[in-house]
mmCIF file of N, CA and C in Angstrom:
data_model
loop_
_atom_site.group_PDB
_atom_site.id
_atom_site.type_symbol
_atom_site.label_atom_id
_atom_site.label_comp_id
_atom_site.label_asym_id
_atom_site.label_seq_id
_atom_site.Cartn_x
_atom_site.Cartn_y
_atom_site.Cartn_z
ATOM 1 N N MET J 1 -53.845 6.062 -105.459
ATOM 2 C CA MET J 1 -54.682 6.053 -105.791
ATOM 3 C C MET J 1 -54.648 7.451 -105.152
ATOM 4 N N LYS J 2 -54.917 7.487 -103.915
ATOM 5 C CA LYS J 2 -54.502 9.207 -103.369
ATOM 6 C C LYS J 2 -53.237 10.554 -103.860
ATOM 7 N N VAL J 3 -52.050 10.149 -105.184
ATOM 8 C CA VAL J 3 -51.318 10.721 -105.708
ATOM 9 C C VAL J 3 -52.342 10.658 -106.962
ATOM 10 N N HIS J 4 -52.907 9.983 -107.293
ATOM 11 C CA HIS J 4 -53.657 10.170 -108.781
ATOM 12 C C HIS J 4 -54.912 11.368 -108.064
ATOM 13 N N LEU J 5 -55.213 11.524 -107.171
ATOM 14 C CA LEU J 5 -56.764 12.163 -107.250
ATOM 15 C C LEU J 5 -55.705 13.547 -106.674
ATOM 16 N N VAL J 6 -54.627 13.974 -106.217
ATOM 17 C CA VAL J 6 -53.215 15.868 -106.537
ATOM 18 C C VAL J 6 -53.494 15.318 -106.944
ATOM 19 N N ALA J 7 -53.574 14.644 -108.250
ATOM 20 C CA ALA J 7 -52.855 15.280 -109.346
ATOM 21 C C ALA J 7 -53.398 16.111 -110.226
ATOM 22 N N ALA J 8 -55.153 15.757 -110.312
ATOM 23 C CA ALA J 8 -56.359 15.277 -111.042
ATOM 24 C C ALA J 8 -56.762 16.737 -109.837
ATOM 25 N N CYS J 9 -56.941 16.795 -108.879
ATOM 26 C CA CYS J 9 -57.285 18.582 -108.497
ATOM 27 C C CYS J 9 -56.052 19.388 -108.216
ATOM 28 N N GLY J 10 -55.219 19.149 -108.668
ATOM 29 C CA GLY J 10 -53.816 19.781 -109.986
ATOM 30 C C GLY J 10 -54.328 20.256 -111.140
ATOM 31 N N ALA J 11 -55.076 19.222 -111.650
ATOM 32 C CA ALA J 11 -54.858 19.365 -112.955
ATOM 33 C C ALA J 11 -56.366 20.809 -113.084
ATOM 34 N N PHE J 12 -57.210 20.226 -111.808
ATOM 35 C CA PHE J 12 -58.438 20.839 -112.493
ATOM 36 C C PHE J 12 -57.951 22.340 -112.303
ATOM 37 N N GLY J 13 -57.146 23.003 -111.227
ATOM 38 C CA GLY J 13 -56.693 23.748 -110.669
ATOM 39 C C GLY J 13 -56.110 24.522 -111.770
ATOM 40 N N LEU J 14 -55.058 23.932 -112.526
ATOM 41 C CA LEU J 14 -55.274 24.311 -113.695
ATOM 42 C C LEU J 14 -55.564 25.038 -114.605
ATOM 43 N N ALA J 15 -57.043 23.586 -115.009
ATOM 44 C CA ALA J 15 -57.496 24.320 -116.040
ATOM 45 C C ALA J 15 -59.178 25.356 -115.454
ATOM 46 N N TRP J 16 -58.975 25.044 -114.448
ATOM 47 C CA TRP J 16 -59.635 26.464 -113.726
ATOM 48 C C TRP J 16 -58.958 28.228 -113.831
ATOM 49 N N GLN J 17 -57.752 28.225 -112.815
ATOM 50 C CA GLN J 17 -56.617 29.371 -113.840
ATOM 51 C C GLN J 17 -56.714 29.547 -115.197
ATOM 52 N N TYR J 18 -56.392 28.944 -115.715
ATOM 53 C CA TYR J 18 -55.883 28.308 -117.937
ATOM 54 C C TYR J 18 -57.504 29.068 -118.252
ATOM 55 N N GLU J 19 -58.360 28.777 -117.483
ATOM 56 C CA GLU J 19 -59.823 28.789 -118.383
ATOM 57 C C GLU J 19 -59.553 27.910 -119.414
ATOM 58 N N LEU J 20 -60.208 26.769 -119.423
ATOM 59 C CA LEU J 20 -60.560 25.815 -120.371
ATOM 60 C C LEU J 20 -61.472 25.739 -120.673
ATOM 61 N N HIS J 21 -61.959 26.062 -121.567
ATOM 62 C CA HIS J 21 -63.561 25.486 -122.009
ATOM 63 C C HIS J 21 -63.795 24.158 -123.081
ATOM 64 N N GLY J 22 -64.825 24.218 -123.557
ATOM 65 C CA GLY J 22 -65.471 22.752 -124.024
ATOM 66 C C GLY J 22 -64.617 21.579 -124.736
ATOM 67 N N ILE J 23 -63.511 21.794 -125.348
ATOM 68 C CA ILE J 23 -63.272 20.247 -125.584
ATOM 69 C C ILE J 23 -61.841 20.090 -124.571
ATOM 70 N N GLU J 24 -61.747 21.429 -124.656
ATOM 71 C CA GLU J 24 -60.297 21.094 -123.700
ATOM 72 C C GLU J 24 -60.856 20.726 -122.173
ATOM 73 N N LEU J 25 -61.919 21.104 -121.669
ATOM 74 C CA LEU J 25 -62.020 20.131 -120.561
ATOM 75 C C LEU J 25 -63.050 18.756 -120.523
ATOM 76 N N GLY J 26 -62.834 18.544 -121.794
ATOM 77 C CA GLY J 26 -63.740 17.135 -121.789
ATOM 78 C C GLY J 26 -62.679 16.333 -121.909
ATOM 79 N N VAL J 27 -61.896 16.909 -122.826
ATOM 80 C CA VAL J 27 -60.337 16.065 -122.760
ATOM 81 C C VAL J 27 -59.737 15.464 -121.593
ATOM 82 N N LEU J 28 -59.793 16.353 -120.686
ATOM 83 C CA LEU J 28 -59.333 16.780 -118.901
ATOM 84 C C LEU J 28 -60.057 15.650 -118.087
ATOM 85 N N PHE J 29 -61.444 16.050 -118.061
ATOM 86 C CA PHE J 29 -62.274 15.236 -117.521
ATOM 87 C C PHE J 29 -61.940 14.151 -117.660
ATOM 88 N N LEU J 30 -61.857 13.372 -119.116
ATOM 89 C CA LEU J 30 -62.428 11.834 -119.917
ATOM 90 C C LEU J 30 -60.742 10.862 -119.410
ATOM 91 N N THR J 31 -59.279 12.080 -119.560
ATOM 92 C CA THR J 31 -58.334 11.033 -119.818
ATOM 93 C C THR J 31 -58.370 11.606 -117.772
ATOM 94 N N ILE J 32 -59.135 12.366 -116.527
ATOM 95 C CA ILE J 32 -58.524 11.699 -115.137
ATOM 96 C C ILE J 32 -59.530 11.032 -115.128
ATOM 97 N N ALA J 33 -60.490 10.036 -115.662
ATOM 98 C CA ALA J 33 -60.826 9.835 -115.232
ATOM 99 C C ALA J 33 -60.095 8.053 -116.147
ATOM 100 N N GLY J 34 -60.074 8.062 -116.315
ATOM 101 C CA GLY J 34 -59.410 7.076 -116.990
ATOM 102 C C GLY J 34 -58.075 6.326 -116.209
ATOM 103 N N VAL J 35 -57.489 7.229 -115.523
ATOM 104 C CA VAL J 35 -55.922 7.003 -114.564
ATOM 105 C C VAL J 35 -57.091 6.529 -113.373
ATOM 106 N N LEU J 36 -58.146 7.020 -113.411
ATOM 107 C CA LEU J 36 -58.651 6.412 -112.063
ATOM 108 C C LEU J 36 -59.039 5.283 -112.029
ATOM 109 N N THR J 37 -60.447 5.443 -113.356
ATOM 110 C CA THR J 37 -60.443 3.694 -113.650
ATOM 111 C C THR J 37 -59.386 2.499 -113.858
ATOM 112 N N ALA J 38 -58.229 2.951 -114.715
ATOM 113 C CA ALA J 38 -57.525 1.535 -114.491
ATOM 114 C C ALA J 38 -57.209 1.288 -112.848
ATOM 115 N N GLU J 39 -56.462 2.775 -112.105
ATOM 116 C CA GLU J 39 -56.426 2.275 -111.091
ATOM 117 C C GLU J 39 -57.225 1.597 -109.882
ATOM 118 N N LEU J 40 -58.717 1.664 -109.764
ATOM 119 C CA LEU J 40 -59.317 0.951 -109.540
ATOM 120 C C LEU J 40 -59.129 -0.534 -110.180
ATOM 121 N N PHE J 41 -59.804 -0.729 -111.296
ATOM 122 C CA PHE J 41 -59.245 -1.388 -112.188
ATOM 123 C C PHE J 41 -57.850 -3.012 -111.293
ATOM 124 N N ASN J 42 -57.187 -1.945 -110.973
ATOM 125 C CA ASN J 42 -55.809 -2.090 -110.428
ATOM 126 C C ASN J 42 -55.689 -3.189 -109.679
ATOM 127 N N THR J 43 -56.873 -2.294 -108.296
ATOM 128 C CA THR J 43 -57.126 -2.343 -107.284
ATOM 129 C C THR J 43 -57.824 -3.989 -106.987
ATOM 130 N N ALA J 44 -58.816 -3.821 -107.773
ATOM 131 C CA ALA J 44 -59.891 -4.836 -107.719
ATOM 132 C C ALA J 44 -58.601 -6.400 -108.215
ATOM 133 N N LEU J 45 -58.165 -5.935 -109.137
ATOM 134 C CA LEU J 45 -58.067 -7.078 -110.317
ATOM 135 C C LEU J 45 -56.757 -8.053 -108.772
ATOM 136 N N GLU J 46 -55.510 -7.275 -107.749
ATOM 137 C CA GLU J 46 -54.993 -7.197 -106.932
ATOM 138 C C GLU J 46 -55.715 -7.798 -105.153
ATOM 139 N N ALA J 47 -57.714 -7.046 -105.027
ATOM 140 C CA ALA J 47 -57.577 -7.874 -104.594
ATOM 141 C C ALA J 47 -58.271 -9.997 -105.145
ATOM 142 N N VAL J 48 -58.372 -9.897 -105.973
ATOM 143 C CA VAL J 48 -59.460 -10.745 -106.093
ATOM 144 C C VAL J 48 -57.960 -11.720 -105.987
ATOM 145 N N VAL J 49 -56.866 -11.638 -106.813
ATOM 146 C CA VAL J 49 -55.753 -12.101 -107.100
ATOM 147 C C VAL J 49 -55.113 -12.912 -106.091
ATOM 148 N N ASP J 50 -55.421 -12.095 -104.986
ATOM 149 C CA ASP J 50 -54.472 -11.703 -103.302
ATOM 150 C C ASP J 50 -55.527 -12.690 -102.351
ATOM 151 N N ARG J 51 -56.927 -12.642 -102.933
ATOM 152 C CA ARG J 51 -57.648 -13.873 -102.822
ATOM 153 C C ARG J 51 -58.091 -15.551 -102.828
ATOM 154 N N ILE J 52 -57.130 -15.662 -104.395
ATOM 155 C CA ILE J 52 -57.471 -16.494 -104.949
ATOM 156 C C ILE J 52 -56.207 -16.943 -104.510
ATOM 157 N N SER J 53 -55.361 -17.108 -105.018
ATOM 158 C CA SER J 53 -53.521 -16.992 -104.016
ATOM 159 C C SER J 53 -53.327 -16.162 -103.677
ATOM 160 N N PRO J 54 -53.568 -16.771 -102.379
ATOM 161 C CA PRO J 54 -52.240 -16.045 -101.176
ATOM 162 C C PRO J 54 -50.844 -16.332 -101.042
ATOM 163 N N GLU J 55 -50.774 -17.497 -101.491
ATOM 164 C CA GLU J 55 -49.573 -18.008 -101.708
ATOM 165 C C GLU J 55 -49.011 -17.131 -102.731
ATOM 166 N N PHE J 56 -46.885 -16.742 -102.222
ATOM 167 C CA PHE J 56 -46.799 -16.496 -104.362
ATOM 168 C C PHE J 56 -47.054 -17.456 -105.038
ATOM 169 N N HIS J 57 -46.998 -17.382 -106.138
ATOM 170 C CA HIS J 57 -47.134 -17.647 -107.615
ATOM 171 C C HIS J 57 -46.912 -17.306 -108.530
ATOM 172 N N PRO J 58 -45.983 -17.309 -109.442
ATOM 173 C CA PRO J 58 -45.456 -17.093 -110.937
ATOM 174 C C PRO J 58 -46.280 -15.595 -111.314
ATOM 175 N N LEU J 59 -47.525 -17.102 -111.949
ATOM 176 C CA LEU J 59 -48.357 -16.319 -113.012
ATOM 177 C C LEU J 59 -49.754 -15.028 -111.589
ATOM 178 N N ALA J 60 -49.732 -15.008 -110.085
ATOM 179 C CA ALA J 60 -50.023 -13.908 -109.482
ATOM 180 C C ALA J 60 -49.792 -12.578 -109.844
ATOM 181 N N LYS J 61 -48.404 -12.779 -110.068
ATOM 182 C CA LYS J 61 -47.430 -11.960 -109.969
ATOM 183 C C LYS J 61 -47.613 -11.032 -111.433
ATOM 184 N N LEU J 62 -47.354 -11.850 -112.423
ATOM 185 C CA LEU J 62 -48.054 -11.342 -113.647
ATOM 186 C C LEU J 62 -49.178 -10.817 -114.274
ATOM 187 N N ALA J 63 -49.988 -11.612 -113.495
ATOM 188 C CA ALA J 63 -51.086 -10.370 -113.440
ATOM 189 C C ALA J 63 -51.231 -9.162 -112.819
ATOM 190 N N LYS J 64 -50.483 -9.395 -111.987
ATOM 191 C CA LYS J 64 -50.509 -7.716 -110.738
ATOM 192 C C LYS J 64 -49.803 -6.501 -111.922
ATOM 193 N N ASP J 65 -47.994 -7.338 -111.857
ATOM 194 C CA ASP J 65 -47.679 -6.471 -112.634
ATOM 195 C C ASP J 65 -47.934 -5.787 -113.886
ATOM 196 N N ILE J 66 -48.654 -6.891 -114.626
ATOM 197 C CA ILE J 66 -49.331 -6.654 -115.328
ATOM 198 C C ILE J 66 -50.528 -5.534 -115.048
ATOM 199 N N ALA J 67 -51.300 -5.877 -114.505
ATOM 200 C CA ALA J 67 -52.363 -4.660 -114.411
ATOM 201 C C ALA J 67 -51.738 -3.237 -113.936
ATOM 202 N N ALA J 68 -50.853 -3.378 -113.020
ATOM 203 C CA ALA J 68 -50.096 -1.998 -112.603
ATOM 204 C C ALA J 68 -49.027 -1.197 -114.315
ATOM 205 N N GLY J 69 -48.760 -2.096 -114.718
ATOM 206 C CA GLY J 69 -48.465 -1.641 -115.721
ATOM 207 C C GLY J 69 -49.747 -0.540 -116.756
ATOM 208 N N ALA J 70 -50.786 -1.379 -116.878
ATOM 209 C CA ALA J 70 -51.339 -0.111 -117.615
ATOM 210 C C ALA J 70 -52.174 0.884 -117.168
ATOM 211 N N VAL J 71 -52.320 0.444 -115.116
ATOM 212 C CA VAL J 71 -52.111 1.684 -114.115
ATOM 213 C C VAL J 71 -50.824 2.443 -114.324
ATOM 214 N N LEU J 72 -49.544 2.909 -114.947
ATOM 215 C CA LEU J 72 -48.206 2.990 -115.889
ATOM 216 C C LEU J 72 -48.906 4.111 -117.759
ATOM 217 N N ILE J 73 -49.064 2.869 -117.505
ATOM 218 C CA ILE J 73 -48.860 3.475 -119.147
ATOM 219 C C ILE J 73 -50.530 4.855 -119.381
ATOM 220 N N GLN J 74 -51.031 4.282 -118.767
ATOM 221 C CA GLN J 74 -52.753 5.503 -118.082
ATOM 222 C C GLN J 74 -52.052 6.775 -118.154
ATOM 223 N N ALA J 75 -51.243 6.686 -117.037
ATOM 224 C CA ALA J 75 -51.176 7.966 -116.448
ATOM 225 C C ALA J 75 -49.892 8.483 -116.872
ATOM 226 N N ILE J 76 -48.360 7.988 -117.650
ATOM 227 C CA ILE J 76 -47.850 8.679 -119.100
ATOM 228 C C ILE J 76 -48.615 9.384 -119.626
ATOM 229 N N ALA J 77 -50.311 8.735 -120.031
ATOM 230 C CA ALA J 77 -50.144 8.769 -121.562
ATOM 231 C C ALA J 77 -51.212 10.607 -120.964
ATOM 232 N N ALA J 78 -51.849 10.078 -119.560
ATOM 233 C CA ALA J 78 -52.480 11.518 -119.234
ATOM 234 C C ALA J 78 -51.378 12.894 -119.258
ATOM 235 N N LEU J 79 -50.165 12.170 -118.621
ATOM 236 C CA LEU J 79 -48.959 13.345 -119.252
ATOM 237 C C LEU J 79 -48.904 14.115 -120.574
ATOM 238 N N GLY J 80 -48.995 13.442 -121.492
ATOM 239 C CA GLY J 80 -49.322 14.111 -122.769
ATOM 240 C C GLY J 80 -49.768 15.085 -122.573
ATOM 241 N N VAL J 81 -51.270 14.630 -122.585
ATOM 242 C CA VAL J 81 -52.445 15.003 -122.252
ATOM 243 C C VAL J 81 -51.693 16.585 -121.872
ATOM 244 N N GLY J 82 -51.961 16.590 -119.954
ATOM 245 C CA GLY J 82 -51.125 17.849 -120.100
ATOM 246 C C GLY J 82 -50.643 19.071 -120.367
ATOM 247 N N TYR J 83 -49.472 18.590 -120.566
ATOM 248 C CA TYR J 83 -48.520 18.419 -121.917
ATOM 249 C C TYR J 83 -49.449 19.238 -122.596
ATOM 250 N N VAL J 84 -50.139 19.204 -123.677
ATOM 251 C CA VAL J 84 -51.174 19.430 -124.715
ATOM 252 C C VAL J 84 -51.665 19.962 -124.424
ATOM 253 N N LEU J 85 -52.856 20.493 -123.178
ATOM 254 C CA LEU J 85 -53.385 20.906 -122.711
ATOM 255 C C LEU J 85 -52.700 22.273 -122.399
ATOM 256 N N PHE J 86 -51.219 22.024 -121.815
ATOM 257 C CA PHE J 86 -51.251 23.358 -120.030
ATOM 258 C C PHE J 86 -49.675 24.084 -120.584
ATOM 259 N N GLY J 87 -49.120 22.693 -121.535
ATOM 260 C CA GLY J 87 -47.767 23.798 -121.496
ATOM 261 C C GLY J 87 -47.320 23.671 -121.935
ATOM 262 N N ASP J 88 -47.806 25.230 -123.180
ATOM 263 C CA ASP J 88 -47.823 26.327 -124.133
ATOM 264 C C ASP J 88 -48.389 27.751 -122.650
ATOM 265 N N LYS J 89 -49.765 27.295 -121.956
ATOM 266 C CA LYS J 89 -49.571 28.280 -121.101
ATOM 267 C C LYS J 89 -48.309 28.208 -119.952
ATOM 268 N N LEU J 90 -48.142 26.516 -119.489
ATOM 269 C CA LEU J 90 -47.147 26.644 -118.135
ATOM 270 C C LEU J 90 -46.054 27.776 -118.520
ATOM 271 N N LEU J 91 -45.935 27.382 -119.821
ATOM 272 C CA LEU J 91 -44.054 27.766 -120.587
ATOM 273 C C LEU J 91 -44.055 29.450 -121.031
ATOM 274 N N LYS J 92 -45.378 30.112 -120.632
ATOM 275 C CA LYS J 92 -45.032 31.804 -120.290
ATOM 276 C C LYS J 92 -44.562 32.745 -120.127
#
């Protein structure tokens, strides 16, 4: 979560520096909210799995791995959004 929050602050800093407006800011906010929401769901699922199955179980591992994978997919999508929003501005 800390890494995602630092990245969000960096994205907001770039948005301010490059004066994003309207739809661009909306897309940025929704993307950041999506990543943070996925991370929160992942954390909640891990807590529930640990509570229900404190000992190792292959299905518990699978549930945790899938939830972490969902966060990874959302983070990769956020990188794509960042490239679309900032790529041409950063490469000038």
